[in-house]
Tab-separated table of C-alpha atoms and ligand atoms in Angstrom:
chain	number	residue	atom	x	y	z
T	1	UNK	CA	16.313	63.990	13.158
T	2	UNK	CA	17.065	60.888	10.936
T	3	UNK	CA	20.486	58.789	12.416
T	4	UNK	CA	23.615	59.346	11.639
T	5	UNK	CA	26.259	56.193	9.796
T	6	UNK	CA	30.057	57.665	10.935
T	7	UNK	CA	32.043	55.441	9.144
T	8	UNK	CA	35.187	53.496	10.991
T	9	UNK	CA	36.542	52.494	8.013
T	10	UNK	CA	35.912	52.396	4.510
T	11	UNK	CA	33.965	49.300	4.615
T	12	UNK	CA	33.712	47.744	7.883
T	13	UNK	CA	32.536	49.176	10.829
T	14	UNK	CA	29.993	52.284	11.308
T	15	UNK	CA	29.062	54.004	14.477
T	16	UNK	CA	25.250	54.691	14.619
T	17	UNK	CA	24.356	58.052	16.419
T	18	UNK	CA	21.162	60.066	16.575
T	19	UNK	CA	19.134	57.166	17.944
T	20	UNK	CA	18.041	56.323	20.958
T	21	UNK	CA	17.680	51.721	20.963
T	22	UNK	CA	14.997	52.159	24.353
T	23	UNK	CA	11.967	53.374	22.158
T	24	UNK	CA	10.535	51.625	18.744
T	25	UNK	CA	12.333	52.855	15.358
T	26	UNK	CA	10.709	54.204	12.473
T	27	UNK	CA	10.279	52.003	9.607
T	28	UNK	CA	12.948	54.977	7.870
T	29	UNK	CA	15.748	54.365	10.629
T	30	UNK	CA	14.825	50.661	10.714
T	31	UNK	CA	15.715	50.801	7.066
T	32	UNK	CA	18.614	52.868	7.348
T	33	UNK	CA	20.520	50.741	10.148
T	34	UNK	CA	19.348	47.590	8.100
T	35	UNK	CA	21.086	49.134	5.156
T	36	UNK	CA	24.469	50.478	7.234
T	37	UNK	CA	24.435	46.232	8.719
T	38	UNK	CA	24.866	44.937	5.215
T	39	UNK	CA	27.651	47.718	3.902
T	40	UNK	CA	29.647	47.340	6.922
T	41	UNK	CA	28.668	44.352	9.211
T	42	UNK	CA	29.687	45.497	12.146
T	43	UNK	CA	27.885	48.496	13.417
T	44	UNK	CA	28.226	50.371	17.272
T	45	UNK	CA	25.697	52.140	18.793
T	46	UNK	CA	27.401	53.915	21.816
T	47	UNK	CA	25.804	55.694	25.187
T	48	UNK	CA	22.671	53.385	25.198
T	49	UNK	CA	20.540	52.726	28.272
T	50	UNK	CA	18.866	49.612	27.790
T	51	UNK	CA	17.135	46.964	29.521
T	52	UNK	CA	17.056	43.411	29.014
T	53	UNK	CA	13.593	44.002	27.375
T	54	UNK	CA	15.003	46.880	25.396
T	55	UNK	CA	17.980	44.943	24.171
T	56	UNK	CA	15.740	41.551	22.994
T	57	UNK	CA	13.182	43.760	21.213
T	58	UNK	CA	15.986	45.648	18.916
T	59	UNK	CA	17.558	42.563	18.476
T	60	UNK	CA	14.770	40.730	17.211
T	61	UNK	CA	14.737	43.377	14.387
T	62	UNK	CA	16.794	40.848	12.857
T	63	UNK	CA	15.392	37.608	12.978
T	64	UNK	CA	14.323	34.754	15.619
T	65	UNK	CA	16.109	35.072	19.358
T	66	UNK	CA	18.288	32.266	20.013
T	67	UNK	CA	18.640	30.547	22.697
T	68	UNK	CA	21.993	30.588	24.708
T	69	UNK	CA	24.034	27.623	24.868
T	70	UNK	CA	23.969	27.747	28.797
T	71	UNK	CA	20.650	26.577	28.879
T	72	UNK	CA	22.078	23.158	27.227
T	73	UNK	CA	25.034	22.743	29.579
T	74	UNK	CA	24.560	20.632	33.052
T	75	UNK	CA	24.320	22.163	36.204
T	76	UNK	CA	24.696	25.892	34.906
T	77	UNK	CA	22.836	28.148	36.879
T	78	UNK	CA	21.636	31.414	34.591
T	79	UNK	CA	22.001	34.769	35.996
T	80	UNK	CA	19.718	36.354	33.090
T	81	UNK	CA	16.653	34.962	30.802
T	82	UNK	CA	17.356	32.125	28.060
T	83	UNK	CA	17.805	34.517	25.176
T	84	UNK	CA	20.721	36.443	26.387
T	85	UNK	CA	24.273	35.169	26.552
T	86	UNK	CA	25.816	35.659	29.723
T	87	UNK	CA	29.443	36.880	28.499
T	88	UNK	CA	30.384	38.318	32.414
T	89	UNK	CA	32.653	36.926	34.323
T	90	UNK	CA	30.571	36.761	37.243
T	91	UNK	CA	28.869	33.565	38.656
T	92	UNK	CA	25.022	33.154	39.307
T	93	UNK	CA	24.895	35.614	42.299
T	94	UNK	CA	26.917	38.359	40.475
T	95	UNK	CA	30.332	37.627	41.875
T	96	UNK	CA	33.350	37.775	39.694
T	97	UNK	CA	34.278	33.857	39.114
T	98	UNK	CA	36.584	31.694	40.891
T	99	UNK	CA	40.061	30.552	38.585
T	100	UNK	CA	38.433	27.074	38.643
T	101	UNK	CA	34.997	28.128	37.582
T	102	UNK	CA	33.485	25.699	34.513
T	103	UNK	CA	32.415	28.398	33.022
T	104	UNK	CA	35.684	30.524	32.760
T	105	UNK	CA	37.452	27.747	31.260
T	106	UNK	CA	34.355	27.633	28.805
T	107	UNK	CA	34.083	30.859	27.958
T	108	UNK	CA	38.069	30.972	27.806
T	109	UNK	CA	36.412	29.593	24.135
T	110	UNK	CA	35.913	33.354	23.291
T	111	UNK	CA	39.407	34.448	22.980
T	112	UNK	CA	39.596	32.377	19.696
T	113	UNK	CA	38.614	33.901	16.663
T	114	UNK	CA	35.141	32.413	16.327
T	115	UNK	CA	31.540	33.167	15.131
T	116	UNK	CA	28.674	32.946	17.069
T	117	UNK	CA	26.248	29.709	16.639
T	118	UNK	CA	27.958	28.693	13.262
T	119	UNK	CA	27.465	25.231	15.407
T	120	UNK	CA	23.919	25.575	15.583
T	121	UNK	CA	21.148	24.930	12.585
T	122	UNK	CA	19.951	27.493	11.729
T	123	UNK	CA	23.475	29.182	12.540
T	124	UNK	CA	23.673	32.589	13.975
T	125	UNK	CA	23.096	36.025	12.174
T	126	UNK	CA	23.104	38.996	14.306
T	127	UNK	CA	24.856	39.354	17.584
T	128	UNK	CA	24.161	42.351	19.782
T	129	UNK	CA	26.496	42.539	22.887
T	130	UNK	CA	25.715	45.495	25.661
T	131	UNK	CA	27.788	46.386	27.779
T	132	UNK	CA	26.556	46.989	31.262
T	133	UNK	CA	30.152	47.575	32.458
T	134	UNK	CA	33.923	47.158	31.730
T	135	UNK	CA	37.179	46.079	32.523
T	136	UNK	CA	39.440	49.403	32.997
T	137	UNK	CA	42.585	48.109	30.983
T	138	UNK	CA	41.952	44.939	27.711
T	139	UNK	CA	38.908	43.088	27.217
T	140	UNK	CA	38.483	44.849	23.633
T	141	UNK	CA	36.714	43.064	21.261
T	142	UNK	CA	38.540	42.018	18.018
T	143	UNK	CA	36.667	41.760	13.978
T	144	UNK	CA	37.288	40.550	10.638
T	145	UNK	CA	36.346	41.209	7.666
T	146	UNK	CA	36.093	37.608	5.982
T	147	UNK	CA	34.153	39.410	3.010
T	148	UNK	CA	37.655	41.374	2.307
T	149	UNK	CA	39.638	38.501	3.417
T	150	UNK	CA	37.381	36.347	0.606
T	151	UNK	CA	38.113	39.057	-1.789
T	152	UNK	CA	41.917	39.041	-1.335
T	153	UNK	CA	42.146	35.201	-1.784
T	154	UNK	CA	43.810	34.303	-5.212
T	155	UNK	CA	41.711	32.749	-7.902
T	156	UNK	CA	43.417	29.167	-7.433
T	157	UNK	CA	42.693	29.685	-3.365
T	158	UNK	CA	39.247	30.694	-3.779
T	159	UNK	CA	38.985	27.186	-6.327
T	160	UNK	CA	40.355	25.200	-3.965
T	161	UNK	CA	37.692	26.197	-1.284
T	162	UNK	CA	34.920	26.051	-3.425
T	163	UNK	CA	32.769	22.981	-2.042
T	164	UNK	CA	34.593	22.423	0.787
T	165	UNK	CA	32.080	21.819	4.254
T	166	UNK	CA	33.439	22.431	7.378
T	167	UNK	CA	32.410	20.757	10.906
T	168	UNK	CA	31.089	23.233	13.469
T	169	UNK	CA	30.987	22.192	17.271
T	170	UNK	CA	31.429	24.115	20.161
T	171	UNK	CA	33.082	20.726	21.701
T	172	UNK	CA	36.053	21.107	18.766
T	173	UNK	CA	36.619	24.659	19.468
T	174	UNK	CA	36.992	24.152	23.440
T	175	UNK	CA	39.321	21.076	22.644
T	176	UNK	CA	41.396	23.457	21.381
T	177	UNK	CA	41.719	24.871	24.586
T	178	UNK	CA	42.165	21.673	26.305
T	179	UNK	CA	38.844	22.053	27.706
T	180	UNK	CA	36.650	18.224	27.071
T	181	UNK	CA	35.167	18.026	30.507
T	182	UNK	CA	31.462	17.160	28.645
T	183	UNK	CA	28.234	14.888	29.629
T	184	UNK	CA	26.922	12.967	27.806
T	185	UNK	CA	24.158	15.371	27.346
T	186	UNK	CA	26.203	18.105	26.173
T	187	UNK	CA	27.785	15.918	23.693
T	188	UNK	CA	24.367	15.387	22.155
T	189	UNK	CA	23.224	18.758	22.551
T	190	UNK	CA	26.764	20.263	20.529
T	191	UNK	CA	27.587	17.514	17.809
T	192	UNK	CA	28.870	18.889	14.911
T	193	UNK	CA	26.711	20.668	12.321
T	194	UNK	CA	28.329	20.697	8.559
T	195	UNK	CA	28.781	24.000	6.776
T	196	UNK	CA	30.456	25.292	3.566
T	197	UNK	CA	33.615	27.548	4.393
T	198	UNK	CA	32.276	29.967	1.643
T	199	UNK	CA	29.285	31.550	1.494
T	200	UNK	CA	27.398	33.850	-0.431
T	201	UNK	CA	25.667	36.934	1.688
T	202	UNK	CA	22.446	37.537	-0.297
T	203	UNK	CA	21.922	41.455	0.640
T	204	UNK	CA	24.736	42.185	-0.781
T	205	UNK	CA	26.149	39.289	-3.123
T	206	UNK	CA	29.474	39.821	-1.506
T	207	UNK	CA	31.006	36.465	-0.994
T	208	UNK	CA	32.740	35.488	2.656
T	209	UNK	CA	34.903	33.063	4.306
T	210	UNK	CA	33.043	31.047	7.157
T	211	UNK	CA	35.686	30.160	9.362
T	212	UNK	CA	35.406	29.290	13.210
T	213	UNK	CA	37.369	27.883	15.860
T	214	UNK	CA	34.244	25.763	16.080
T	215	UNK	CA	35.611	23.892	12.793
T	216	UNK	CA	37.638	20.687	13.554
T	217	UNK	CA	37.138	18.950	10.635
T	218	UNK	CA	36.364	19.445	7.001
T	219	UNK	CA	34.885	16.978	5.307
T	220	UNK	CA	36.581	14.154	2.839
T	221	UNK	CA	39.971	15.544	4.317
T	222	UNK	CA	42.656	14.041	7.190
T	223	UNK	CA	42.229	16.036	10.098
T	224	UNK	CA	45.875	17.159	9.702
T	225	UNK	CA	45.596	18.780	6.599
T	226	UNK	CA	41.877	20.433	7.815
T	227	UNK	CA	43.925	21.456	10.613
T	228	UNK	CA	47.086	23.276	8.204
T	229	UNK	CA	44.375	24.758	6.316
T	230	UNK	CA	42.061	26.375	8.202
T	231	UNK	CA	45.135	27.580	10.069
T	232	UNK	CA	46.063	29.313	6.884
T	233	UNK	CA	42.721	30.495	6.519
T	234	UNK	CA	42.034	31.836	9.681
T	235	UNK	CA	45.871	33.581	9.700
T	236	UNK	CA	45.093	35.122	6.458
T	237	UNK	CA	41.237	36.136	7.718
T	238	UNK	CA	42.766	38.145	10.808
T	239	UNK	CA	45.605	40.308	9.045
T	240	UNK	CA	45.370	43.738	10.863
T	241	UNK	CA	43.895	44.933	7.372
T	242	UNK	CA	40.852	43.064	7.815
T	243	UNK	CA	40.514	43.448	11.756
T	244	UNK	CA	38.892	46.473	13.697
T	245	UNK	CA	39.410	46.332	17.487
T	246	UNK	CA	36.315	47.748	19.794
T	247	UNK	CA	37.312	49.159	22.900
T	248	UNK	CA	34.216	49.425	25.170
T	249	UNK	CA	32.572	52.233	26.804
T	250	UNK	CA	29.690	51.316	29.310
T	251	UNK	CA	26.575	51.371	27.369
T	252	UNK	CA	28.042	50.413	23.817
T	253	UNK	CA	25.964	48.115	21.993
T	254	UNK	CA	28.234	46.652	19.078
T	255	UNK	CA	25.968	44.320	16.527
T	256	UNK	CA	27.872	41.755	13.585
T	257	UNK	CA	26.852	39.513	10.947
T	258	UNK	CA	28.738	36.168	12.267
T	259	UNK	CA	27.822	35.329	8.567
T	260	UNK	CA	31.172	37.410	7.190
T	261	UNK	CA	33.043	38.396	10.365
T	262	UNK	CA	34.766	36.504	12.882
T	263	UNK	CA	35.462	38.133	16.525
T	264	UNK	CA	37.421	37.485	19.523
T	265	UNK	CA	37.844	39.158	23.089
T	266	UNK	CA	41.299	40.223	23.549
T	267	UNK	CA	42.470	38.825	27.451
T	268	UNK	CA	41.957	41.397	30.898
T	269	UNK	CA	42.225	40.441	34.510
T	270	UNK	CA	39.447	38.392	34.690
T	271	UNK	CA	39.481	37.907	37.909
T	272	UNK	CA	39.595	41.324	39.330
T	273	UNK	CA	37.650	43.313	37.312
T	274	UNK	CA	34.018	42.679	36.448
T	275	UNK	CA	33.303	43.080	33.134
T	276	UNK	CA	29.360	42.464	32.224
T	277	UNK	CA	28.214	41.795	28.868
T	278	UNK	CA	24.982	40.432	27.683
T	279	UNK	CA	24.956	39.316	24.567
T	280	UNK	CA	21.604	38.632	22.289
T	281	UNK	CA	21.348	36.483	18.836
T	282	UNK	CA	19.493	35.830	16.210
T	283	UNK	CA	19.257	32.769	14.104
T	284	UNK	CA	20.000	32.856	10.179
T	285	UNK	CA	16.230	32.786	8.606
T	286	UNK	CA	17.999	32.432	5.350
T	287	UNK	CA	20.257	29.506	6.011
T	288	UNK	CA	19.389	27.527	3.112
T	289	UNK	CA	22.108	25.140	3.232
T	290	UNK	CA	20.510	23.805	6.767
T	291	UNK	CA	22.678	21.384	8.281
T	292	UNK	CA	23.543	17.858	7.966
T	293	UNK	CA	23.429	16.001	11.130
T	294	UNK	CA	26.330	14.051	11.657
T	295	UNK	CA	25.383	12.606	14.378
T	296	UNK	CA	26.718	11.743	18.121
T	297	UNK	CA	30.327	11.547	17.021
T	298	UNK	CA	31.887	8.682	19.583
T	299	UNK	CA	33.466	10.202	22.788
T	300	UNK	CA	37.272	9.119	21.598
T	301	UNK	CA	36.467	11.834	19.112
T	302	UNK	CA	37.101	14.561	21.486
V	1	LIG	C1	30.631	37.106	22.210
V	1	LIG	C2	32.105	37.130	22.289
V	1	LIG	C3	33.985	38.453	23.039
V	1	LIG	C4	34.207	39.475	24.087
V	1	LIG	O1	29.977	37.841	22.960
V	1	LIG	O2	30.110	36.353	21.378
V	1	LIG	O3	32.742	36.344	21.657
V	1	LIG	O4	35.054	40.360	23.882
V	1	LIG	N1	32.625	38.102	23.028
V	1	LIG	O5	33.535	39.400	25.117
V	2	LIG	MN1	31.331	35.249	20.233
């Protein structure tokens, strides 16, 4: 039986059904959920089963497996292998974290509307994020569209982006959140990568904002009016008309493009309920614009 594409809503979002992600896809459902990815970019695949395995070898339908940033940050010990992001609130052994764990006020990060690796060169492409279980009341997952959001720009606000390059580091998105507890070594490891805030997805032609919490500063601009304008940007972006919410079942596995969406997680009792997530991604083959290395900004900076 070939799968089935139930659309969410006209253009953004599909649920996936009549496949089962544990055992290797024909070339002809291959195609079709590669096809379904660039209509709708978001795409949910519910009551799967999968193992780690499982999960890396779907996911790397779609390009090289990244690496998660945890392997770059000091003294984090990793509850699963280097390609998956650990997005529980748990601790190395499991346990739900402590209010003064590192990595709660890190991941804290994930409540702004962001996309995944746009700090990292190649930046990211597909996410996949299983969930192994969930919090009974919140922790939804929030998208939007920024190829509608692009397309419902006016022609003098779409001029006035053109050419404009953002500055992508995790280390400007966690300021945000008052969070610039960082070695040395993780200042090395996250300095900003330059990107344009359009962009041009080439399966489709449709054109997208890039926007990201990870953007502090956009190039040949003060850092207040960067600020007021990506503000704008990201306020227009996440009108409810662009935005789908995903409210998880155990065993969903929810894939983006981080090319034309941004996401966030919407907040639960973090520290009662566990909520485990593992989250794989793959790197951009066809990020032509690369990135320009800006080097180790100075620590002031942050
Ligand atoms: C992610 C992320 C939000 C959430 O996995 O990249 O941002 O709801 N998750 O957990
Ligand atoms: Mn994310």
């Amino acid at each position: 039986m070939p799968i089935t594409i139930v659309p969410i809503t006209p253009s953004f979002g599909a649920e996936v059904g009549d496949i089962d992600l544990r055992s290797p896809l024909s070339d002809e459902d291959l195609q079709a959920v590669r096809d379904a990815f660039a209509t709708y970019a978001v795409l949910v695949f519910p009551a799967q089963d999968l193992s780690v395995e499982q999960h890396l070898a779907f996911a790397s339908h779609f390009g090289p497996l990244e690496r998660t940033v945890a392997t770059q940050m000091t003294e984090r010990k990793m509850r699963v292998r280097p390609e998956i992001a650990d997005i529980a609130n748990m601790d190395a052994e499991g346990n739900v974290w402590r209010e003064d764990s590192r990595m709660r006020l890190f991941q804290l990060g994930n409540r702004l509307w962001h996309t995944d690796s746009s700090f990292k060169a190649p930046s990211g492409y597909a996410s996949l994020l299983y969930a192994r279980s969930v919090a009974p009341v919140g922790g939804h997952t929030e998208f939007a569209d920024t190829r509608a959001a692009f397309d419902a720009l006016p022609e003098a606000a779409r001029a006035r982006l053109e050419g404009l390059i953002g500055e992508h580091s995790l280390l400007f998105s966690r300021k945000r959140l008052g969070f610039t507890q960082f070695s040395d070594d993780e200042k090395r490891a996250f300095a900003p990568v330059s990107r344009p805030l359009l962009r041009t997805i080439p399966e489709s032609g449709r054109r997208s904002l890039y926007l990201a919490s990870h953007i502090g500063r956009i190039r040949g601009m003060s850092d207040d009016e960067a600020e007021s304008l990506l503000r704008e940007l990201t306020e227009h972006a996440t009108q409810r008309r662009f935005v789908h919410t995903h409210r998880w079942r155990v065993g969903d596995l929810v894939m983006w493009d981080n090319r034309c969406t941004m996401h966030r997680g919407t907040p639960f009792d973090d520290l009662r309920w566990p909520r485990d997530m593992h989250r794989a991604t793959t790197s951009d083959r066809a990020d032509a614009f690369g990135a320009i290395e800006d080097g180790v900004p100075a620590a002031a900076d942050y």
